[in-house]
Short mmCIF file of C-alpha atoms and ligand atoms in Angstrom, two decimals:
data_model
loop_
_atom_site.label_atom_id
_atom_site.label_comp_id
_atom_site.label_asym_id
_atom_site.label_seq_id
_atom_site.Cartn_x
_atom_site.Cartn_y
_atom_site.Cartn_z
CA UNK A 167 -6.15 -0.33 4.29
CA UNK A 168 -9.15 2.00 3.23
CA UNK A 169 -11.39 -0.41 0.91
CA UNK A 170 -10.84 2.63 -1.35
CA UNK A 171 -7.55 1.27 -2.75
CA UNK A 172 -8.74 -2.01 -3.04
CA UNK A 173 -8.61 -4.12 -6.64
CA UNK A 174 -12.22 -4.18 -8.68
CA UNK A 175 -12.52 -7.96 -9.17
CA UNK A 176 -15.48 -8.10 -10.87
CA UNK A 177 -15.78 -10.91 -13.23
CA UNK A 178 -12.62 -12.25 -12.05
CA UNK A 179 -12.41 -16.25 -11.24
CA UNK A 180 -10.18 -16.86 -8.40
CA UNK A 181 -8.90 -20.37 -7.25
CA UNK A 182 -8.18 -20.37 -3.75
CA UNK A 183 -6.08 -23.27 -2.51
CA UNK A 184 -6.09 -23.18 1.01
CA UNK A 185 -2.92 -25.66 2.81
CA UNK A 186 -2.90 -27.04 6.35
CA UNK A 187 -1.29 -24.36 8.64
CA UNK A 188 -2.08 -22.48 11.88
CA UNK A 189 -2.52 -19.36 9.11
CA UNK A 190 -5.60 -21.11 7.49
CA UNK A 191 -7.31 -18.92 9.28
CA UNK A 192 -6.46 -15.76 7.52
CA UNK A 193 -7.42 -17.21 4.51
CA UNK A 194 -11.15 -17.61 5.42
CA UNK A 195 -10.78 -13.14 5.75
CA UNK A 196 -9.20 -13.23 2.70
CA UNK A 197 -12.06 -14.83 0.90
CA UNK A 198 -14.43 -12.68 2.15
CA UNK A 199 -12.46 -9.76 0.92
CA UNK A 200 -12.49 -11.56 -2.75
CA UNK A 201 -15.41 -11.66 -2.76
CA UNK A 202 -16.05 -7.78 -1.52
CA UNK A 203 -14.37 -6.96 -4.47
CA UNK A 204 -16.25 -8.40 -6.69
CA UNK A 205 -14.36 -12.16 -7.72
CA UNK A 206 -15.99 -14.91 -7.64
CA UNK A 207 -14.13 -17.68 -5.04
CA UNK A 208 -13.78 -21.19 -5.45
CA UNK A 209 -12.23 -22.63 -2.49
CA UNK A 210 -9.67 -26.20 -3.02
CA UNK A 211 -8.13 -27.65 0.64
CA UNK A 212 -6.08 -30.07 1.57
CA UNK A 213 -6.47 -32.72 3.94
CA UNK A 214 -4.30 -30.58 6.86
CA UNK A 215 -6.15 -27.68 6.33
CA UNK A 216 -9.47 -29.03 6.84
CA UNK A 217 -7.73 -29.55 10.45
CA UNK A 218 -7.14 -26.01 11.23
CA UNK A 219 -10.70 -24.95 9.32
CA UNK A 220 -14.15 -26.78 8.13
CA UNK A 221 -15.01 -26.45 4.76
CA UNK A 222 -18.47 -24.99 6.00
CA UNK A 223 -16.45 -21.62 7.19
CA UNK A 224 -14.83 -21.61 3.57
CA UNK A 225 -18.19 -22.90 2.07
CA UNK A 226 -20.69 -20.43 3.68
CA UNK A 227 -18.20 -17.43 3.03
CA UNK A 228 -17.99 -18.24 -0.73
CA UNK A 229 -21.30 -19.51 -1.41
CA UNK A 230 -19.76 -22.50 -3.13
CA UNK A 231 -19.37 -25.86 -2.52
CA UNK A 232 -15.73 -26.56 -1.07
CA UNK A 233 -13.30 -28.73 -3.44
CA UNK A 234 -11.30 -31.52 -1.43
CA UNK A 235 -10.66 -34.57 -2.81
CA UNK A 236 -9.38 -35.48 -6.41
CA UNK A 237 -11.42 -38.38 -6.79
CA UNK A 238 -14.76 -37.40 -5.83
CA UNK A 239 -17.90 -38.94 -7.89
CA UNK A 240 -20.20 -36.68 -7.24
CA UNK A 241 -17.74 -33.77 -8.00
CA UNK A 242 -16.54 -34.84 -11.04
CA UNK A 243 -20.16 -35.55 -12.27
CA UNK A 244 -20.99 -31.70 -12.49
CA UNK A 245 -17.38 -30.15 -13.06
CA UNK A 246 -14.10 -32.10 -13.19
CA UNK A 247 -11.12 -30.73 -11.28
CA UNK A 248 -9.58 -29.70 -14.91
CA UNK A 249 -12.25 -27.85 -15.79
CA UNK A 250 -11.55 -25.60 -12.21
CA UNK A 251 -8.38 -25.00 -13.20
CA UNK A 252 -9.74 -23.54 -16.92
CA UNK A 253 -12.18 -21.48 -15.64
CA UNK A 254 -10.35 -19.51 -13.10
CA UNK A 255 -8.61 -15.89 -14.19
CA UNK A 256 -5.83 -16.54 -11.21
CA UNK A 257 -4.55 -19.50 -8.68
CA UNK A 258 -4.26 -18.42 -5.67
CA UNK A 259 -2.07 -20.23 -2.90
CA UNK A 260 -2.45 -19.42 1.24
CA UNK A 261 -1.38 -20.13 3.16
CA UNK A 262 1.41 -22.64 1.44
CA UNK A 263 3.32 -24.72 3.70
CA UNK A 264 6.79 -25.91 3.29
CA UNK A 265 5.15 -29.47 1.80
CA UNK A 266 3.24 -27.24 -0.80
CA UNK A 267 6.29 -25.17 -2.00
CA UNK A 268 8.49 -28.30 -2.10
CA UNK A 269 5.55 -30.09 -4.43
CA UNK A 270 4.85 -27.24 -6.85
CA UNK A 271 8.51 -26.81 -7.42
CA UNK A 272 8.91 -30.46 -7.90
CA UNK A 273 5.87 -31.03 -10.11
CA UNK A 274 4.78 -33.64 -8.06
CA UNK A 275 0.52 -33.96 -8.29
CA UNK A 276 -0.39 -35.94 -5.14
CA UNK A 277 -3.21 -34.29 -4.18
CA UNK A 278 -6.31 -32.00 -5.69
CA UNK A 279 -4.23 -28.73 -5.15
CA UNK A 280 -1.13 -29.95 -6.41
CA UNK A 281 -2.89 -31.69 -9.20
CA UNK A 282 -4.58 -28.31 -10.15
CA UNK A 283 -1.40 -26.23 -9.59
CA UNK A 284 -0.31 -28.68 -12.42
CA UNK A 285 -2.81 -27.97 -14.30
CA UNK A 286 -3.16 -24.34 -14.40
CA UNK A 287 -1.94 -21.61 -16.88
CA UNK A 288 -2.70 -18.65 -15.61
CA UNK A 289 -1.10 -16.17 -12.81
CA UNK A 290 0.11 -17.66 -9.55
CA UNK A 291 0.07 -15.93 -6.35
CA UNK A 292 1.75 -17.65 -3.16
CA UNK A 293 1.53 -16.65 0.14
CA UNK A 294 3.34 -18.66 2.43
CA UNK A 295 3.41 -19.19 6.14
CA UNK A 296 5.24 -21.52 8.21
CA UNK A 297 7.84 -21.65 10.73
CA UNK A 298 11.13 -18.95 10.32
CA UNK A 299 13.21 -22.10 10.73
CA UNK A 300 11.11 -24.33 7.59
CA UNK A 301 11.21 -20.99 5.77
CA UNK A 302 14.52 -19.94 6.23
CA UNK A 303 15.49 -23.69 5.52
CA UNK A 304 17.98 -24.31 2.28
CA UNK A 305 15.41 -26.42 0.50
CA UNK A 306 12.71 -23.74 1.08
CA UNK A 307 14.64 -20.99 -0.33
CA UNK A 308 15.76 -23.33 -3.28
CA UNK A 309 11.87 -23.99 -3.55
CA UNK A 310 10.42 -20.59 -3.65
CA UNK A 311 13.63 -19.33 -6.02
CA UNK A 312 12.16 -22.43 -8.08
CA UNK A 313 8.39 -21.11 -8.35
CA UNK A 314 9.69 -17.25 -8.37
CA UNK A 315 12.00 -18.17 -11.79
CA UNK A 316 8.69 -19.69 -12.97
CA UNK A 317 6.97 -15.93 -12.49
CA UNK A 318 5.02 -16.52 -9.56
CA UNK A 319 4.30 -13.48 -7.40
CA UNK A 320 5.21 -13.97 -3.84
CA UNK A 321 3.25 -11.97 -0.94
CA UNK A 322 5.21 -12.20 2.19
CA UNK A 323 6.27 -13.96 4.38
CA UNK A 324 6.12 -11.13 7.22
CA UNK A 325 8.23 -10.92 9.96
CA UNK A 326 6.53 -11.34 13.77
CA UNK A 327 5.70 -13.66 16.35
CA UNK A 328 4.68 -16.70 15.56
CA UNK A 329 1.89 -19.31 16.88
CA UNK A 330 4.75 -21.17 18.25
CA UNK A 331 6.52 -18.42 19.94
CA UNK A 332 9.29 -18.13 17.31
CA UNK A 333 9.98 -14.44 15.81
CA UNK A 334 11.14 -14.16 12.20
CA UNK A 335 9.96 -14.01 8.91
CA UNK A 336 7.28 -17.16 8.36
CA UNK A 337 3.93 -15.47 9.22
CA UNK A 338 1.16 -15.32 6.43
CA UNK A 339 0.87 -11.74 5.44
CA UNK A 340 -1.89 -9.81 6.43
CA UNK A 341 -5.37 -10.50 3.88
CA UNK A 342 -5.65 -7.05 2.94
CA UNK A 343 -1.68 -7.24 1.23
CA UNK A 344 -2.73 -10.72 -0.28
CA UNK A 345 -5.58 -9.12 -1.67
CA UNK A 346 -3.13 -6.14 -3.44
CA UNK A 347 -0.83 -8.83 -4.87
CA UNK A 348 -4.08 -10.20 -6.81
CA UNK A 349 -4.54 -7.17 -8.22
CA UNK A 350 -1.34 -6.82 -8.84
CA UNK A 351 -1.23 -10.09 -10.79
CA UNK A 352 -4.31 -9.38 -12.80
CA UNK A 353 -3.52 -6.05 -13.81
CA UNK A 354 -1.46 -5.86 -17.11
CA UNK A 355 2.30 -4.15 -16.07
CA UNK A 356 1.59 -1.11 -18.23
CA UNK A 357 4.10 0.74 -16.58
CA UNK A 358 7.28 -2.09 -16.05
CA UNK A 359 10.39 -0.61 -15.48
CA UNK A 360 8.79 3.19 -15.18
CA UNK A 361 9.69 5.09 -11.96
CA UNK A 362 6.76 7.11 -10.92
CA UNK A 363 6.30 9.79 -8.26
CA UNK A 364 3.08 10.50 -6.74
CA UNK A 365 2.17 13.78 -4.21
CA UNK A 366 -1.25 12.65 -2.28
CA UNK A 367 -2.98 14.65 0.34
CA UNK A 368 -2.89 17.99 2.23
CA UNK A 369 0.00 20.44 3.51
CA UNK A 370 -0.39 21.98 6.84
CA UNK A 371 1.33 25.07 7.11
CA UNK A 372 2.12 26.00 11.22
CA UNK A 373 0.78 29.00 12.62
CA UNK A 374 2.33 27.93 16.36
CA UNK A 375 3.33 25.07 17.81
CA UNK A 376 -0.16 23.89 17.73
CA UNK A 377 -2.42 25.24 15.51
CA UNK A 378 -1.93 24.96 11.12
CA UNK A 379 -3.22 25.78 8.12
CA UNK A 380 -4.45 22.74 5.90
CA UNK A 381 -7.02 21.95 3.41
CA UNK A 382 -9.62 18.43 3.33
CA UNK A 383 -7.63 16.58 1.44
CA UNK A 384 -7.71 13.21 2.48
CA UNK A 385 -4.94 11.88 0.44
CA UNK A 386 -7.01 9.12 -1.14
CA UNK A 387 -6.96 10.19 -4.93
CA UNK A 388 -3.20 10.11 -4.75
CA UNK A 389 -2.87 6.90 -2.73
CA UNK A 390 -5.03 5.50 -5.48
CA UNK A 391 -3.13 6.43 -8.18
CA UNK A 392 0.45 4.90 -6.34
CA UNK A 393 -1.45 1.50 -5.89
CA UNK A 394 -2.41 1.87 -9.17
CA UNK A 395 0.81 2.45 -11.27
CA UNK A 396 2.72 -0.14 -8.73
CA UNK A 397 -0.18 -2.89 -9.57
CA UNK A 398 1.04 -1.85 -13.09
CA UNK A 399 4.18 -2.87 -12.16
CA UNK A 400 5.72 1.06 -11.56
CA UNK A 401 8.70 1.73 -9.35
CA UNK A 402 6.79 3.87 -7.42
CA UNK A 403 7.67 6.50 -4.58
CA UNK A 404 5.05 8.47 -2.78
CA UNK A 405 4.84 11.74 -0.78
CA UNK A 406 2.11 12.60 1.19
CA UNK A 407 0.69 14.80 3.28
CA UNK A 408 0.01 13.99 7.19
CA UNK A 409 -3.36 11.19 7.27
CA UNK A 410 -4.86 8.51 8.40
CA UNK A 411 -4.14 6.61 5.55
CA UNK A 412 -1.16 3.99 6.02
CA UNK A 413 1.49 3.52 3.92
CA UNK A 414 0.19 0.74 1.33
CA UNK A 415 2.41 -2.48 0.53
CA UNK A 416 4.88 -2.50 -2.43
CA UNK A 417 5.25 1.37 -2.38
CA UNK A 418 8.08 3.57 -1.44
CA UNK A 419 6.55 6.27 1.22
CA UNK A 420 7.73 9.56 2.29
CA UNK A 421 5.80 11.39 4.65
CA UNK A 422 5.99 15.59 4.90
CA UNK A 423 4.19 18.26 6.45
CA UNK A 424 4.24 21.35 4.74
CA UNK A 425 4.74 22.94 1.08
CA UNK A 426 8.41 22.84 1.32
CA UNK A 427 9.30 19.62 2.93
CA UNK A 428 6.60 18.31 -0.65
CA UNK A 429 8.47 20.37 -2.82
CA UNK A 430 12.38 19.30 -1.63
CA UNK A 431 11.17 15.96 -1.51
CA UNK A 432 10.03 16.09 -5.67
CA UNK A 433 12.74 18.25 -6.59
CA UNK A 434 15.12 15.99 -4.75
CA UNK A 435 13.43 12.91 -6.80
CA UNK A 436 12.76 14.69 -10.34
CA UNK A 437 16.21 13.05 -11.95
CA UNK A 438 15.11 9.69 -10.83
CA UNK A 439 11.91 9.55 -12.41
CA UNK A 440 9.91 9.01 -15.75
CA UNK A 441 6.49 10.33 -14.59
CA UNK A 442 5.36 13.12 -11.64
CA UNK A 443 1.56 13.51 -10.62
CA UNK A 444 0.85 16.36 -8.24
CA UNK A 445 -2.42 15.06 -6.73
CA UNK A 446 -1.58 16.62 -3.68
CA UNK A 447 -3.58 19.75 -2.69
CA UNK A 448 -0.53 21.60 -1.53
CA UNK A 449 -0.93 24.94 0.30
CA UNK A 450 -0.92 27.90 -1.74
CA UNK A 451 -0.01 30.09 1.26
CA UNK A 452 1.67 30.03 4.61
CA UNK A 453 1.59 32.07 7.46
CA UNK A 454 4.95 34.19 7.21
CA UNK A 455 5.76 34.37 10.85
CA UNK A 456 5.60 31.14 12.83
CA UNK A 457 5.36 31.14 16.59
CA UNK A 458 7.47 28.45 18.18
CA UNK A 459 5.10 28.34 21.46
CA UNK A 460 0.80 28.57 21.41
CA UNK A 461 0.15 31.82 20.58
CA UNK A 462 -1.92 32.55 23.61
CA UNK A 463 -5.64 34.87 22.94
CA UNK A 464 -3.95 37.63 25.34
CA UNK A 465 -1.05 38.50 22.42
CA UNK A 466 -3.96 37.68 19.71
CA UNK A 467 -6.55 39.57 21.11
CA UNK A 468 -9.80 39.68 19.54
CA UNK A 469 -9.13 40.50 15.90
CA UNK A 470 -6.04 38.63 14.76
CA UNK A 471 -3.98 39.19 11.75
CA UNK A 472 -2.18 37.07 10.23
CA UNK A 473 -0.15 37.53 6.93
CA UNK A 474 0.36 34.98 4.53
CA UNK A 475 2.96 34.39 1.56
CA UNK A 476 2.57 32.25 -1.50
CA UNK A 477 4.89 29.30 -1.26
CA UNK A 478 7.00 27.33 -4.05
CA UNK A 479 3.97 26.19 -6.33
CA UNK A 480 5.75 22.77 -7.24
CA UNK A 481 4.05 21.91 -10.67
CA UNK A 482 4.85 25.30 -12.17
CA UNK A 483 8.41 25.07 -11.15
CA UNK A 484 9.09 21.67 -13.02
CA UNK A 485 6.69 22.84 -15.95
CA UNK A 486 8.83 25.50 -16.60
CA UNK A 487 12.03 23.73 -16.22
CA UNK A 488 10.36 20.36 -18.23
CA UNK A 489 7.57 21.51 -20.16
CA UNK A 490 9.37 21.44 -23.13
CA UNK A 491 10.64 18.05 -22.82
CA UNK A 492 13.28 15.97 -21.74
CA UNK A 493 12.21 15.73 -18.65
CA UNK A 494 9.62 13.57 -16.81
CA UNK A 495 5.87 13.42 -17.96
CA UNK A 496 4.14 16.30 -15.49
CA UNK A 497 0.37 15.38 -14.20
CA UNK A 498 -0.88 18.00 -13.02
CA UNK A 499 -4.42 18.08 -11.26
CA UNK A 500 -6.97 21.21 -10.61
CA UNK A 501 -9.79 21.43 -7.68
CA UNK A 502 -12.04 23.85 -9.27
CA UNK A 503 -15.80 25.15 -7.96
CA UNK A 504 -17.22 25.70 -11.50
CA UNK A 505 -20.73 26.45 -12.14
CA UNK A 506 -20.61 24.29 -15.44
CA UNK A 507 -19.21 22.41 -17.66
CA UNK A 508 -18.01 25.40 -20.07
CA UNK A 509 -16.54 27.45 -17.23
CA UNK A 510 -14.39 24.17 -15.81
CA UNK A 511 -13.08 23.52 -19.65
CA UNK A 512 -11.77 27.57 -19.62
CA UNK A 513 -10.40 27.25 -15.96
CA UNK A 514 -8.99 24.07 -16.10
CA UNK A 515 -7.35 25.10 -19.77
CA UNK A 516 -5.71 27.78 -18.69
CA UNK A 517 -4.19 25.55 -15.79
CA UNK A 518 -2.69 23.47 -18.15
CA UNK A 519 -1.65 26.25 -20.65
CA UNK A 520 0.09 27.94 -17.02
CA UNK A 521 1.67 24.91 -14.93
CA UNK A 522 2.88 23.31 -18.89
CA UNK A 523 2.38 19.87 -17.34
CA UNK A 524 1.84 17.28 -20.38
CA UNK A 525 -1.73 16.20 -18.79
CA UNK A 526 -4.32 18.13 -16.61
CA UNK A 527 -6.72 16.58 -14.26
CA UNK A 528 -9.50 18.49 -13.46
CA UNK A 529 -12.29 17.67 -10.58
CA UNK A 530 -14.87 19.74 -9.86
CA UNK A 531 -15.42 20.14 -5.96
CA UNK A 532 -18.35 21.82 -6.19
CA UNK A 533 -19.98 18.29 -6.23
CA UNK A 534 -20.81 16.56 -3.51
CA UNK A 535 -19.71 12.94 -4.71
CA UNK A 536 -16.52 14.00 -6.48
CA UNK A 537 -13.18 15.85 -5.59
CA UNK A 538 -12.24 15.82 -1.46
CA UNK A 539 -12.36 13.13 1.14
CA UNK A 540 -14.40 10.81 -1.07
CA UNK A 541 -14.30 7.46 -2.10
CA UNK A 542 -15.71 8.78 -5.63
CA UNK A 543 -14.51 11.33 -8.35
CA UNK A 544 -15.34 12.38 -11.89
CA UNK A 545 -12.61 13.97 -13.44
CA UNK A 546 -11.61 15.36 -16.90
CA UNK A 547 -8.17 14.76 -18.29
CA UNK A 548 -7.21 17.60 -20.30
CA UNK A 549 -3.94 17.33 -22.97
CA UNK A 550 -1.67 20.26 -24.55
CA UNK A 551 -3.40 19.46 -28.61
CA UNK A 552 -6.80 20.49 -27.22
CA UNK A 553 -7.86 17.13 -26.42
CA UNK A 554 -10.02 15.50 -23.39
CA UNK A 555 -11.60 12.48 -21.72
CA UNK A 556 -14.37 12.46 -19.59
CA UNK A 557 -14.49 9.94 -16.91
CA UNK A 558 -17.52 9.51 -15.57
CA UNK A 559 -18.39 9.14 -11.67
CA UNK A 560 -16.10 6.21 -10.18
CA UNK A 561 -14.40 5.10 -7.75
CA UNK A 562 -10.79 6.52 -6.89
CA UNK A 563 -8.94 3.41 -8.27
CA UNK A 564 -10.81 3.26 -11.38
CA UNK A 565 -10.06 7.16 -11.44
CA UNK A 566 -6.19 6.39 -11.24
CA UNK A 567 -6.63 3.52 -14.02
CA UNK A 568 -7.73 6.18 -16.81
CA UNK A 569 -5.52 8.47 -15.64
CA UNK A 570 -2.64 6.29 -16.21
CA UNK A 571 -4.04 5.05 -19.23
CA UNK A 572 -3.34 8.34 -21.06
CA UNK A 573 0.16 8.44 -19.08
CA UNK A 574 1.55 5.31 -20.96
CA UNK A 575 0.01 6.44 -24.18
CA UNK A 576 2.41 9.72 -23.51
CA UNK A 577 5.09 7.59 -22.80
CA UNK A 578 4.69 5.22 -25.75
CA UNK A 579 4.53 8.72 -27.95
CA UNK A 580 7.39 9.73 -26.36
CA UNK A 581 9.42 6.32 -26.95
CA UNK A 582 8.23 6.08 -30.83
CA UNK A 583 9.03 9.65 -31.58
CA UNK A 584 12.99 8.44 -29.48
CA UNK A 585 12.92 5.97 -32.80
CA UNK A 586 11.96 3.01 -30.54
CA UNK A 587 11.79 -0.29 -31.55
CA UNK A 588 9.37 -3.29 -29.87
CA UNK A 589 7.06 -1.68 -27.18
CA UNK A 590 8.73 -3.17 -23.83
CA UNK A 591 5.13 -2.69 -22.07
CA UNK A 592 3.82 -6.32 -21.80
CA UNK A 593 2.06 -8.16 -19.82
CA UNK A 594 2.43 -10.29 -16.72
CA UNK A 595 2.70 -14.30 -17.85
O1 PMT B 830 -7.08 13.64 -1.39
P1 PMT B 830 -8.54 13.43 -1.72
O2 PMT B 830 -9.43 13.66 -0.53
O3 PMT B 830 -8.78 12.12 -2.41
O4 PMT B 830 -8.96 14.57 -2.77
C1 PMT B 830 -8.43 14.57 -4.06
C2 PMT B 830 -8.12 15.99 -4.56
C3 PMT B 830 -9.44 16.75 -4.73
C4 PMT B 830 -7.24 16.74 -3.57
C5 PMT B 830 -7.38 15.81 -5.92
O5 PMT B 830 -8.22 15.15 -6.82
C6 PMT B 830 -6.97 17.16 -6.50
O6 PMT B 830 -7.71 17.84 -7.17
N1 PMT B 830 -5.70 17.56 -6.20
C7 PMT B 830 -5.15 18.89 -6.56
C8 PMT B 830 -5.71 19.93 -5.64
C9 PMT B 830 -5.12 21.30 -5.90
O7 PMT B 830 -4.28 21.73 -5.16
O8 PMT B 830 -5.55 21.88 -6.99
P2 PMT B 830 -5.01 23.34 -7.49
O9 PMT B 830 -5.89 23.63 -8.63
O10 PMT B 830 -4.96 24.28 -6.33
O11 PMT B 830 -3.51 23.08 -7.97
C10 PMT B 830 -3.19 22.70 -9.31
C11 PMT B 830 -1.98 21.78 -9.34
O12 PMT B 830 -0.83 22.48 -8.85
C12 PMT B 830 -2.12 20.52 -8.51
O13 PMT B 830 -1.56 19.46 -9.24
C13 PMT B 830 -1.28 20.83 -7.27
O14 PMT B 830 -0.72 19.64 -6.72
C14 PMT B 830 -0.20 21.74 -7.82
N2 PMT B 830 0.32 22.71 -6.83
C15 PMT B 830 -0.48 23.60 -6.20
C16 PMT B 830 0.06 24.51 -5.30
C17 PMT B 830 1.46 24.48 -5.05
N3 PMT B 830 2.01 25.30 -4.18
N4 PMT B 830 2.23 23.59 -5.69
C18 PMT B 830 1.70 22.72 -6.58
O15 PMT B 830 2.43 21.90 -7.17
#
């Protein structure tokens, strides 16, 4: 996953309880992405996992001393294991064994973990791993039904091979989808129950069998934004572009190639959904005669022409049939080479006044750290009544955060003005 879509964890206090399985491993990667993002790691095992990995791995990677026992003197001196469990923003469990499930959903407190599982109000994340037969086991599946009712956000298992040869679903899922479902957890679920489609990335438009037209649109900015409204706890479906960028956990994903497959894929969706954003920097124009074979430079010659139509431009074709209302909320976004500040407010106006989406998103690509391919934008979010934010230079996730920030305001208008009653946007427990 590009560390672009990752969660900001800064100032977040995670509790990672590590249990004794093969999968331990993966946890010691997963703490060092934690703490890449910014959270600050304090590491509990049990007795079994200190067989599979020393607390020094776990201790060296977190910069903290590793919490084992409940009954430690010298431990409980400086900070009791109560006092863990009230610091920490979020408990989180991987691997968890069979044993582990079983004892959380039992509310037995035999050991430190268990005892600060117990003890803990604050989001749960599990991440089990075990054997498919343990998993797939009645009692298992009563277990994590248990700990699910209790709102407990499971990541995985995932289906493979396992250590000990078996193939099924039991394997701890990778650290990078862990790390997602944190976010996930600690992000408030803005957008429950709200279907949301996202375009992200470039077109390419054939020429031949080979060669294409296509723009540097990495796709990033719109992957952002799908991670985004799903850790907000979106429905969310998203189209993009051909890329390197794979598919990210939790989200539905439809990959096209050119204008037309994006635009029958949105206008195929538009009844289905409560929000569109068009981050996707869809061709403009396409070659109007394709070749099926490579054109070869004898039939070119030196000075080829090659004639181009418009094709379907997406946004404009639901603004005019939704601008109005009663359709979905219509995010539209504009790459513009201004040469300041005044000139991007007129161009990116008129955008808005043209495509009639509800909100306008306007980057200026004329700057090196903003716009294409980067990690990095600063946008401004333009609305019909005249009104704007400025976001400031950020990362693409913090990007999508503001963005959708103004989205639910829209669709909190929106409900109010339906004569709504309480506001169902609330948070995770
Ligand atoms: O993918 P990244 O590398 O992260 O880069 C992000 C980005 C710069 C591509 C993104 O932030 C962005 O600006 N996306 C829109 C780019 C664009 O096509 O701008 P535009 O001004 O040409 O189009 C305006 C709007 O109309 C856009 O919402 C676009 O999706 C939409 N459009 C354009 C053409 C078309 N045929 N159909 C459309 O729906």
């Amino acid at each position: 996953m590009d560390p672009v879509l990752w969660p900001d964890l800064k100032e977040k206090r995670i509790l990672l309880a590590v249990s004794g399985g093969i999968a331990a491993y993966k946890a010691a990667e997963l703490c060092r992405l934690l703490i890449r993002c910014g959270a600050h790691v304090q590491v509990v095992m049990t007795r079994a996992a200190r067989e599979f990995v020393g607390e020094a791995t776990f201790a060296a990677l977190s910069g903290e001393q590793v919490a084992t026992r409940l009954f430690d003197p010298q431990r409980e001196a400086s900070i009791s294991h109560i006092e863990l469990t009230d610091e920490a923003d979020l408990l989180l469990l991987a691997p968890a064994t069979a044993n582990l499930l079983a004892q959380m959903a039992g509310g037995l407190a035999s050991d430190l973990v268990t005892t600060l599982y117990l003890a803990f109000q604050g989001p749960v994340v599990v991440a089990p791993a075990m054997n498919v037969k343990m998993w797939a086991h009645v009692a298992t599946q009563q277990n994590a039904a248990v700990l699910r009712e209790r709102g407990h956000l499971f990541v995985g298992p995932a289906e493979g091979e396992m250590a000990c040869g078996h193939v099924g679903a039991g394997r701890m899922s990778e650290p990078e989808d862990v790390l997602l479902a944190v976010g996930y957890a600690l992000t408030p679920s803005c957008l429950k129950g709200r279907r949301v489609l996202i375009t992200a990335g470039s077109t390419r438009e054939p020429l031949d069998s080979v060669r294409f037209i296509a723009n540097h649109s990495s796709g990033k900015m719109g992957f952002a934004l799908a991670v985004e409204a799903a850790a907000q706890g979106a429905e969310v479906t998203l189209v993009a572009g051909p890329g390197a960028l794979e598919a990210p956990a939790g989200v539905a994903f439809e990959r096209v190639g050119t204008a037309e497959e994006m635009a029958t894929r949105v206008l195929q969706n538009v009844a289905a959904v409560d929000v569109i954003v068009m981050a996707a920097a869809v061709a403009d124009y396409r070659p109007l005669e394709v070749s099926p074979v490579k054109l070869k430079k004898e039939v070119w010659g030196d000075e080829p022409q090659v004639t181009l139509e418009r094709t379907q431009d997406i946004l404009q074709t639901l603004g005019e049939r939704f601008g109005a209302g009663g359709g979905p909320v219509l995010v539209g976004f504009a790459a513009e080479s201004a040469p300041d500040t005044a000139s991007l407010d007129t161009l990116a106006r008129e955008k808005l006044a043209r495509k009639r989406c509800h909100l306008l998103v306007a980057n200026d690509i004329s700057r090196a750290d903003a716009g294409f391919a980067g990690d990095s934008n600063r946008v401004v979010i333009y609305a019909p009544d005249g009104s704007r934010e400025d976001v400031p230079l950020a990362g693409k996730r913090h990007i999508a955060s503001r963005v959708l920030a103004q989205v639910v305001q829209l669709l909190e208008d929106r409900r109010l003005a339906a004569g709504g009653g309480r506001s169902p946007v609330r948070d995770r427990p």
